[in-house]
Amino acid sequence: MKFRHSNKKAEKIEPQMAPMIDVVFQLLIFFMLTLKIIEPEGDFNINMPIGQSQESASEPLLPDIKVRMVATPDGDLASLELNRRKLGNGPEAFERLNGEILRILGNPNDPANADIEVELDADYNLNYRYTVEAISAVRGRLDPSSGQVVSYVEKIKFAPPRRPEAGG
Amino acid sequence: MRIKKKEAAIADVDMTPMIDIVFQLIAFFMVITNFENTRADERVKLPKDELAKPPEIAREDDLLLNIGYIRNQQGEKQSDALLFYGDGETYPVLEIGPVLEREVKYFKDLGTEADDVTIVIRSDAEIPTGLVQETIKFSQEAGFSKFALKATQKVE
């Protein structure tokens, strides 16, 4: 009985490079996509009383806090006022506003503060950027050590819009 | 005559294309969900703020309003303040009443009351505040009552 010798030599199994490279590219693309392309966005809840006659609908026990923002003709912030007190303009004004709100609240964790409402009254042509900055200053503060938000005032409302023809 | 017996060759499944396709699918769905979640208009440059936090619970019904300007390459304004709506439609901010009415009808058809819908306003940082207030006012006239203003989380 003849044995057939297989003439095949022991082949070296070569790893196929093409699929490897494919997979590497896939992984690359996958991790590129996991990086946030779009910056995370957050939001602030806000309300605006309907109509102009909601002034004395319910007398709150707490003093109403009014933030007034006056704009320059080209939409920048001219001055920031809290209950008719001028706080200046520029970034430090918002820091001062933040501090004043804290002083009014006393302890930000006090549950009695949940009903405090702040009214924002901005000029018609004020850039929205400053409005958001003011909302943020009233809303709370970022604790630098823990990175947690210390919440001040949750309820923020807009005053009715000041139409330009009505005078700013 | 001798019959050669063939060994049944076990077909080895090549895993590489499988894995490839799985990755493709994952990447594809990731991109899709990213677009779905934001529905943001890239022409709107949101103001930045460190306190802006996404809501813990995703809102069930919301209507996103993108308000901004059409700008040229240098970032100069080429138009008045516009609402970017749907597929490339634009409306001047003071003429969005009919759009909102239409949205109210649409929500009604879905069985949602306008009162339960949050209007999420994505407004450009350079939009006059008055126009944001006007937008809120138009929305109130249409019957919406909950509002949220969006800002980009400042990355320190």
mmCIF file of C-alpha atoms in Angstrom, chain B residues 14-15 20 27 34 37-38 41 63-64 69 72-73 78 85 89 101-103 122 142-143 148:
data_model
loop_
_atom_site.group_PDB
_atom_site.id
_atom_site.type_symbol
_atom_site.label_atom_id
_atom_site.label_comp_id
_atom_site.label_asym_id
_atom_site.label_seq_id
_atom_site.Cartn_x
_atom_site.Cartn_y
_atom_site.Cartn_z
ATOM 1 C CA ASP B 14 -14.639 34.967 8.660
ATOM 2 C CA MET B 15 -15.250 37.282 11.570
ATOM 3 C CA ASP B 20 -16.614 45.659 10.475
ATOM 4 C CA ALA B 27 -21.077 54.516 14.288
ATOM 5 C CA ASN B 34 -26.610 62.895 17.781
ATOM 6 C CA ASN B 37 -31.200 64.917 19.865
ATOM 7 C CA THR B 38 -30.098 68.389 19.013
ATOM 8 C CA ASP B 41 -29.190 74.938 13.662
ATOM 9 C CA LEU B 63 -40.628 72.623 20.306
ATOM 10 C CA LEU B 64 -37.270 74.011 19.393
ATOM 11 C CA TYR B 69 -28.853 85.625 11.675
ATOM 12 C CA ASN B 72 -21.215 85.488 5.757
ATOM 13 C CA GLN B 73 -17.791 83.865 6.068
ATOM 14 C CA GLN B 78 -26.390 89.380 6.296
ATOM 15 C CA TYR B 85 -37.765 76.621 10.812
ATOM 16 C CA GLU B 89 -37.541 77.998 5.815
ATOM 17 C CA GLU B 101 -50.359 78.269 15.278
ATOM 18 C CA ARG B 102 -49.420 75.473 12.911
ATOM 19 C CA GLU B 103 -47.331 73.816 15.601
ATOM 20 C CA ARG B 122 -32.017 78.620 20.941
ATOM 21 C CA ALA B 142 -50.530 80.613 20.484
ATOM 22 C CA GLY B 143 -51.156 78.830 23.764
ATOM 23 C CA ALA B 148 -36.551 77.341 28.389
#
